[in-house]
C-alpha cells in the first residue's frame, strides 16, 4: 500500500525545494508585518510586543497552511502576489493558536520546535497579548487592498477565516479537546473535535485558494473536499508521530497525548490500521485532483508529504 | 464651568432612555450571535464556550461604543439595520478585551460589574478561549452581507477594527500599560498609552459610523476628531471616578489604579484641574458638531454623559 503513494526521489526533491522556498517567502513577508525596527514615523506597536510575536511567528515552521493556499490558488489559475499576503494572514492565526495553546492554563508546554515557548521567554501576559495581536493582525492583513483588488473577495476571505478559526472551528475544537481530556472519547467525538481544532484551518487554506482565484463553484467544492482530506490526513500523521517519534525529532515533548490521557485515533485503531487509513486518504486526494493533470502535482505532493512526514 | 455643559433634566431623560434602548438592542443582537440553544443542525460551538462568552458579553454594560457608532452613522444620514450588526462586532472586541485584561496573568480581577469575572466563573483556559472566540466573532459578524451591501465598506470596517484593536491600538496600549506599571510615567506616556488602550476603539466607533454612512472626507474627519475627544474625555472621567467613587458604585475594586501604582492623569494634574480639562474637551466637542445642528444632539449628549457619569 505504501508503494502506491510513494513519491520518486527527484520529484520529492523538487517538491521539498518548493516548500522550503515558499516557507522562506512567508517568513520574509511576516517580517515586513512585524519589523524589528519599526518605521520612525509609525504610531507603532511596542518593541517588546513585536519581539514576542516574532518569537512565536518566525520560528522556522514548515508553513504548510499558507503553502496549501498559495498552491491551490495557483492550480486554479491565480498566481497574483496578493496570495502571499492572504497566506501570511492564515499563518498568523495558526501561530497565535500555538502561543495560546502552550499557555500554562492550557497545554502548559515549555518547548515548541526546540525553543522556549512564548510565555517562557516573555512571560504569560505578553504571550496572551502576542496571541491576541497576531489574531488581530491576520484580519488587518486580509482586509488590505493588496490581498485582492476585489473587496468582495477580501470580505469573503475574512468571513471564511473567522468562521474556521472561531467558536465553530478552531477555538471550539480546542474547548472540546480540553473538556474530553480525562475521559474516554468515542471515535465520532475525536473526529469531530479534530475536524474543528486542526481540520478547519487546513480546509480553509484550500478553500481560500479558490476564493482568491475566483474559481467556479465546482472547482471550489473539489479543493474544499481536498482540504478536508488533508485535515484528516494531517491529524492521523500527527497522532502516529506522537507514538513513533522521539522528542528530539519533534522538537516538543513526544508521547504527550498518551501521558495526558488524550485518546487519539491511533489508540482506537492501532498503528497499522491508522497507517492504512492515512494512505487511503492520500489515494482519495490523488483521484480527486486527477482531472487537473500536471497542475495538481504540487498539491498531491503536499498530501503525500503530510502523510509521510517524520516531524 | 460645569453650567456650560450641563444638560436640562428632560433632555437628559430622553438621552438616557435612548441609550438604554440601544443597549437593549445590542444585548438582544449579541444573543442571536451567542444563542443559549444553538440551532439543532448547526455545526456548532460547544455549549460551555457559548456560556462563558455570554457571561463576558451579556453583562448589562452601557454599550457606549456601539451607541457611538450607531448615532454617528445616524447623524450622517445612515439608519440602516446593518449598523446594529457592525456595532455588535465592536462590542465583541470590547468584551474580549475585558475578559483577557481580567486574567490572573494580567490585571487579576475577580469582579466585573458586580459579578465574578469569566476566569473565576469558568476557569482560566475557558476565559482565554472565550476572549479569542469573541475577537474572532467580531470579524465574522463584520464581514457578513447584512452589515452593509457594499463589500468595500465591509472590508474597510474590518481593516479599521483590526488596526484600532491591534498591536498599534488597544493590544499595544495594554502592553505599554503593563510595562509602565511600577515606575513613574510622564504625561506624554500616559496620553499615548491611553490613546492606544482605550482611545483607539472609541475613535473607531465614530469613524466606523462615517464608513457605514459613506460620509464625505470632511464629515469623516470631523467625527473622527470627535471620537478622539471622546476617548480623552472617557479616560479623564474614568481616572476621576477611580479616586472619587466607591467600589459599590463602580461594581469593581475602586482606587485600584493608585494602589497598583498606576500613575494616571489625575495624579499628575490633581482632581480640579482634571475636571476643568474634561469640561474643556466637552466644549470642544460641542463646537465641533455645532454645524450639524439638531442632528448632533445625541452625540453631544453622549459626550456630556461620558464626562458626568457616576460609574
Coordinates of N, CA, C and O in Angstrom, one line a residue, chain A residues 33-34 42-46 48-50 53 96 100-101 103 105-106 124-126 128-130 132-137 139-141 143-144 150-152 154-156 158-159 161-163 165-168 171-176 178-179 196, chain B residues 33-34 42-46 48-50 53 96 100-101 103 105-106 124-126 128-130 132-137 139-141 143-144 150-152 154-156 158-159 161-163 165-168 171-176 178-179 196:
Chain A
X33 N 5.5 42.6 8.3 CA 4.4 42.9 9.1 C 4.9 43.1 10.6 O 4.2 43.8 11.4
X34 N 6.0 42.5 10.9 CA 6.5 42.5 12.3 C 7.9 43.0 12.3 O 8.8 42.2 12.6
X42 N 6.0 55.8 12.5 CA 4.9 54.9 12.7 C 4.3 55.1 14.1 O 5.1 55.2 15.1
X43 N 3.0 55.2 14.2 CA 2.3 55.2 15.6 C 2.4 53.8 16.1 O 1.4 53.0 16.0
X44 N 3.5 53.4 16.6 CA 3.9 52.0 16.4 C 3.6 51.1 17.7 O 3.4 51.6 18.8
X45 N 3.6 49.8 17.3 CA 3.4 48.8 18.3 C 4.7 48.8 19.2 O 5.8 49.0 18.8
X46 N 4.5 48.5 20.5 CA 5.7 48.4 21.4 C 6.7 47.3 20.9 O 6.3 46.3 20.5
X48 N 8.6 45.4 22.6 CA 8.6 44.2 23.3 C 7.5 43.3 22.8 O 7.7 42.0 22.7
X49 N 6.4 43.8 22.4 CA 5.3 43.0 21.9 C 5.7 42.4 20.5 O 5.4 41.3 20.3
X50 N 6.3 43.3 19.7 CA 6.7 42.8 18.4 C 7.7 41.6 18.6 O 7.7 40.6 17.9
X53 N 5.9 38.5 19.5 CA 5.2 38.0 18.3 C 6.1 37.4 17.3 O 5.8 36.3 16.7
X96 N -0.8 32.3 16.4 CA -1.5 32.7 17.6 C -2.0 31.5 18.4 O -2.0 31.5 19.6
X100 N -1.3 30.6 22.4 CA -2.3 30.4 23.4 C -2.4 28.9 23.9 O -2.6 28.7 25.1
X101 N -2.3 28.0 23.0 CA -2.4 26.6 23.4 C -1.3 26.2 24.3 O -1.4 25.3 25.2
X103 N 0.1 28.0 26.6 CA 0.0 28.7 27.9 C -0.2 27.7 29.1 O -0.8 26.7 29.0
X105 N -2.3 27.7 31.5 CA -3.7 27.4 31.7 C -4.2 26.4 30.7 O -5.3 25.8 30.9
X106 N -3.5 26.2 29.6 CA -3.9 25.3 28.5 C -3.1 24.1 28.5 O -3.1 23.3 29.5
X124 N 3.7 35.4 30.8 CA 2.4 34.9 30.4 C 1.5 36.1 29.8 O 0.8 35.9 28.9
X125 N 1.6 37.3 30.5 CA 0.8 38.4 30.0 C 1.1 38.7 28.6 O 0.3 38.9 27.7
X126 N 2.4 38.8 28.3 CA 2.9 39.1 27.0 C 2.5 38.1 26.0 O 2.2 38.4 24.8
X128 N -0.2 36.1 26.1 CA -1.6 36.3 25.8 C -1.8 37.4 24.8 O -2.5 37.3 23.8
X129 N -1.1 38.5 25.0 CA -1.2 39.7 24.2 C -0.6 39.5 22.8 O -1.1 40.0 21.8
X130 N 0.5 38.7 22.7 CA 1.1 38.4 21.5 C 0.2 37.6 20.6 O 0.1 37.8 19.4
X132 N -3.2 37.6 20.9 CA -4.3 38.5 20.6 C -3.8 39.4 19.4 O -4.6 39.6 18.5
X133 N -2.6 39.8 19.5 CA -2.0 40.7 18.4 C -1.9 40.0 17.1 O -2.3 40.6 16.0
X134 N -1.5 38.7 17.1 CA -1.4 38.0 15.8 C -2.7 37.7 15.2 O -2.9 37.8 14.0
X135 N -3.7 37.3 16.1 CA -5.0 37.1 15.6 C -5.6 38.3 14.9 O -6.2 38.3 13.8
X136 N -5.5 39.5 15.6 CA -6.0 40.7 15.1 C -5.3 41.1 13.8 O -5.9 41.6 12.8
X137 N -3.9 40.9 13.8 CA -3.1 41.3 12.6 C -3.6 40.5 11.4 O -3.6 41.0 10.3
X139 N -6.5 39.7 10.4 CA -7.7 40.4 9.8 C -7.3 41.7 9.2 O -7.8 42.2 8.2
X140 N -6.3 42.4 9.8 CA -5.7 43.6 9.3 C -5.1 43.3 7.9 O -5.4 44.0 7.0
X141 N -4.3 42.3 7.9 CA -3.6 41.9 6.6 C -4.7 41.6 5.5 O -4.6 42.0 4.4
X143 N -7.8 42.4 5.1 CA -8.7 43.4 4.6 C -8.0 44.4 3.7 O -8.7 45.3 3.1
X144 N -6.7 44.3 3.6 CA -6.0 45.3 2.8 C -6.1 45.1 1.3 O -6.2 44.0 0.8
X150 N -10.5 42.9 -5.6 CA -12.0 42.9 -5.4 C -12.3 42.8 -3.9 O -12.0 41.9 -3.3
X151 N -13.0 43.9 -3.4 CA -13.3 43.9 -2.0 C -14.2 42.8 -1.6 O -14.2 42.4 -0.4
X152 N -15.0 42.3 -2.5 CA -15.9 41.2 -2.2 C -15.1 39.9 -1.9 O -15.5 39.1 -1.0
X154 N -12.1 40.0 -0.6 CA -11.4 40.2 0.7 C -12.4 40.0 1.9 O -12.1 39.3 2.9
X155 N -13.7 40.5 1.7 CA -14.7 40.2 2.7 C -15.0 38.7 2.9 O -15.1 38.2 4.0
X156 N -15.0 38.0 1.8 CA -15.2 36.6 1.8 C -14.1 35.8 2.5 O -14.3 34.9 3.3
X158 N -12.1 37.1 4.8 CA -12.2 37.5 6.2 C -13.3 36.6 6.9 O -13.1 36.0 7.9
X159 N -14.5 36.5 6.2 CA -15.6 35.7 6.8 C -15.2 34.2 6.9 O -15.4 33.6 8.0
X161 N -12.1 32.9 7.2 CA -11.1 32.8 8.2 C -11.7 32.8 9.6 O -11.4 32.0 10.5
X162 N -12.6 33.8 9.8 CA -13.2 34.0 11.1 C -14.1 32.8 11.5 O -14.0 32.3 12.6
X163 N -14.8 32.3 10.5 CA -15.7 31.1 10.8 C -14.8 29.9 11.1 O -15.1 29.1 12.1
X165 N -11.6 29.7 12.2 CA -10.8 29.9 13.3 C -11.6 30.1 14.6 O -11.0 30.0 15.7
X166 N -12.9 30.3 14.5 CA -13.7 30.7 15.6 C -14.3 29.6 16.4 O -13.9 28.5 16.5
X167 N -15.5 30.0 17.0 CA -16.1 29.1 18.0 C -16.7 27.8 17.4 O -16.9 26.8 18.1
X168 N -17.0 27.8 16.1 CA -17.5 26.6 15.5 C -16.3 25.9 14.7 O -16.6 25.0 14.0
X171 N -11.2 27.4 17.7 CA -11.4 27.7 19.1 C -12.4 26.7 19.7 O -12.1 26.2 20.8
X172 N -13.5 26.4 19.0 CA -14.4 25.5 19.6 C -13.8 24.1 19.7 O -14.0 23.4 20.7
X173 N -13.0 23.7 18.8 CA -12.3 22.4 18.8 C -11.4 22.3 20.0 O -11.2 21.3 20.7
X174 N -10.7 23.4 20.3 CA -9.8 23.4 21.5 C -10.6 23.2 22.8 O -10.1 22.5 23.7
X175 N -11.7 23.8 22.8 CA -12.6 23.7 24.0 C -13.0 22.2 24.2 O -12.9 21.6 25.2
X176 N -13.4 21.6 23.1 CA -13.8 20.2 23.1 C -12.7 19.3 23.5 O -12.8 18.3 24.3
X178 N -10.1 20.1 25.5 CA -9.9 20.3 26.9 C -10.9 19.5 27.7 O -10.6 18.8 28.7
X179 N -12.2 19.6 27.2 CA -13.2 19.0 28.0 C -13.2 17.5 28.0 O -13.7 16.8 28.9
X196 N -12.6 20.3 13.9 CA -12.7 21.7 14.3 C -11.4 22.2 14.6 O -11.0 23.3 14.1
Chain B
X33 N -26.1 36.0 18.2 CA -24.8 35.5 17.8 C -24.3 34.5 18.8 O -23.5 33.6 18.4
X34 N -24.8 34.5 20.0 CA -24.4 33.6 21.1 C -25.6 32.9 21.7 O -26.0 33.1 22.8
X42 N -26.8 23.0 13.5 CA -25.6 23.8 13.4 C -24.4 23.0 13.7 O -24.4 22.2 14.7
X43 N -23.3 23.2 12.9 CA -22.0 22.6 13.2 C -21.4 23.4 14.4 O -20.6 24.2 14.2
X44 N -21.9 23.2 15.6 CA -22.0 24.3 16.5 C -20.8 24.3 17.5 O -20.1 23.4 17.8
X45 N -20.7 25.5 18.0 CA -19.8 25.9 19.1 C -20.2 25.1 20.3 O -21.4 24.9 20.6
X46 N -19.2 24.7 21.2 CA -19.5 24.0 22.4 C -20.4 24.8 23.3 O -20.1 26.0 23.4
X48 N -20.5 25.0 26.5 CA -19.7 25.6 27.6 C -19.0 26.9 27.2 O -18.9 27.9 27.9
X49 N -18.5 26.9 26.0 CA -17.8 28.1 25.4 C -18.8 29.2 25.2 O -18.5 30.4 25.6
X50 N -20.0 28.9 24.7 CA -21.0 29.9 24.5 C -21.4 30.5 25.9 O -21.5 31.7 26.0
X53 N -18.8 32.9 27.0 CA -18.8 34.1 26.2 C -20.0 35.0 26.6 O -19.9 36.2 26.6
X96 N -14.1 41.1 24.7 CA -13.0 40.2 24.7 C -11.8 40.8 25.5 O -11.1 40.2 26.3
X100 N -9.8 39.2 28.8 CA -8.3 38.9 28.8 C -7.6 39.9 29.8 O -6.7 39.4 30.5
X101 N -8.1 41.1 29.9 CA -7.5 42.0 30.9 C -7.7 41.5 32.3 O -6.8 41.8 33.2
X103 N -7.7 38.5 33.4 CA -7.0 37.2 33.7 C -5.9 37.4 34.8 O -5.3 38.5 34.9
X105 N -2.9 36.5 34.9 CA -1.6 37.0 34.4 C -1.6 38.4 34.0 O -0.5 39.0 33.8
X106 N -2.8 39.0 33.9 CA -2.9 40.4 33.5 C -3.3 41.2 34.8 O -2.5 41.3 35.7
X124 N -9.6 29.5 33.8 CA -8.7 30.3 33.0 C -8.6 29.9 31.6 O -8.6 30.8 30.7
X125 N -8.5 28.7 31.3 CA -8.4 28.2 29.9 C -9.7 28.7 29.1 O -9.6 29.2 28.0
X126 N -10.8 28.5 29.7 CA -12.1 28.8 29.1 C -12.1 30.4 28.9 O -12.7 30.8 27.9
X128 N -9.6 32.4 28.4 CA -8.7 32.7 27.3 C -9.4 32.5 26.0 O -9.5 33.3 25.0
X129 N -10.1 31.3 25.9 CA -10.7 30.8 24.6 C -12.0 31.7 24.4 O -12.3 31.9 23.2
X130 N -12.7 32.0 25.4 CA -13.9 32.9 25.3 C -13.5 34.2 24.7 O -14.2 34.8 23.8
X132 N -10.7 34.8 22.9 CA -10.3 34.5 21.5 C -11.6 34.4 20.6 O -11.6 34.8 19.5
X133 N -12.6 33.7 21.1 CA -13.8 33.5 20.4 C -14.5 34.7 20.1 O -15.0 34.9 18.9
X134 N -14.6 35.7 21.0 CA -15.3 36.9 20.8 C -14.6 37.8 19.8 O -15.2 38.5 19.0
X135 N -13.2 37.8 19.9 CA -12.4 38.6 19.0 C -12.7 38.1 17.6 O -12.9 38.9 16.6
X136 N -12.6 36.8 17.4 CA -12.8 36.2 16.1 C -14.2 36.4 15.6 O -14.5 36.7 14.4
X137 N -15.2 36.3 16.5 CA -16.6 36.5 16.1 C -16.8 37.9 15.6 O -17.7 38.1 14.7
X139 N -15.0 39.7 13.7 CA -14.7 39.8 12.3 C -15.6 39.0 11.4 O -15.9 39.3 10.3
X140 N -16.1 37.9 12.0 CA -17.1 37.1 11.4 C -18.4 37.9 11.1 O -18.9 38.0 10.0
X141 N -18.8 38.6 12.2 CA -20.0 39.5 12.0 C -19.8 40.6 11.0 O -20.6 40.8 10.1
X143 N -17.9 40.9 8.5 CA -17.7 40.6 7.0 C -19.0 40.1 6.4 O -19.0 39.9 5.2
X144 N -20.0 39.9 7.1 CA -21.3 39.4 6.6 C -22.0 40.5 5.7 O -22.0 41.6 6.1
X150 N -22.3 47.0 0.4 CA -21.1 47.3 -0.3 C -19.9 46.6 0.3 O -19.5 46.9 1.5
X151 N -19.3 45.5 -0.3 CA -18.2 44.8 0.3 C -17.0 45.7 0.6 O -16.2 45.4 1.5
X152 N -16.9 46.8 -0.2 CA -15.7 47.7 0.1 C -15.9 48.3 1.5 O -14.9 48.5 2.2
X154 N -17.5 46.9 4.0 CA -17.2 45.8 5.0 C -15.7 45.6 5.2 O -15.2 45.5 6.3
X155 N -15.0 45.6 4.0 CA -13.5 45.4 4.1 C -12.9 46.6 4.9 O -12.0 46.4 5.7
X156 N -13.4 47.8 4.6 CA -12.9 49.0 5.3 C -13.2 48.9 6.8 O -12.3 49.3 7.7
X158 N -13.5 46.2 8.6 CA -12.6 45.1 9.1 C -11.3 45.7 9.4 O -10.7 45.5 10.4
X159 N -10.8 46.4 8.3 CA -9.4 46.9 8.4 C -9.3 47.9 9.6 O -8.4 47.9 10.4
X161 N -11.2 48.2 12.3 CA -11.3 47.5 13.6 C -10.0 46.8 14.0 O -9.5 46.9 15.1
X162 N -9.4 46.1 13.0 CA -8.2 45.4 13.3 C -7.1 46.3 13.6 O -6.3 46.1 14.6
X163 N -7.0 47.4 12.9 CA -5.9 48.4 13.2 C -6.1 49.0 14.6 O -5.1 49.1 15.4
X165 N -7.9 47.8 17.2 CA -7.9 46.8 18.3 C -6.5 46.2 18.4 O -6.2 45.5 19.4
X166 N -5.6 46.3 17.4 CA -4.4 45.5 17.3 C -3.2 46.1 18.0 O -3.3 46.9 19.0
X167 N -2.0 45.7 17.5 CA -0.8 46.0 18.2 C -0.4 47.5 18.2 O 0.4 47.9 19.0
X168 N -0.9 48.3 17.2 CA -0.7 49.7 17.3 C -1.9 50.4 17.9 O -1.9 51.7 17.9
X171 N -4.3 46.5 21.8 CA -3.4 45.5 22.4 C -2.0 46.1 22.7 O -1.5 45.9 23.8
X172 N -1.6 47.0 21.8 CA -0.3 47.7 22.1 C -0.4 48.5 23.3 O 0.6 48.6 24.1
X173 N -1.5 49.2 23.5 CA -1.7 50.1 24.7 C -1.7 49.3 26.0 O -1.2 49.7 27.0
X174 N -2.3 48.1 25.9 CA -2.3 47.2 27.1 C -0.8 46.8 27.5 O -0.5 46.8 28.7
X175 N 0.0 46.5 26.5 CA 1.4 46.2 26.7 C 2.1 47.4 27.4 O 2.8 47.2 28.4
X176 N 1.9 48.6 26.8 CA 2.5 49.8 27.4 C 2.1 50.0 28.8 O 2.9 50.4 29.7
X178 N 1.1 47.7 31.0 CA 1.8 46.7 31.9 C 3.2 47.1 32.1 O 3.7 47.0 33.2
X179 N 3.9 47.5 31.1 CA 5.3 47.8 31.2 C 5.6 49.0 32.1 O 6.7 49.2 32.7
X196 N -4.0 54.6 22.9 CA -4.0 53.3 22.2 C -4.9 52.4 23.0 O -5.8 51.7 22.3

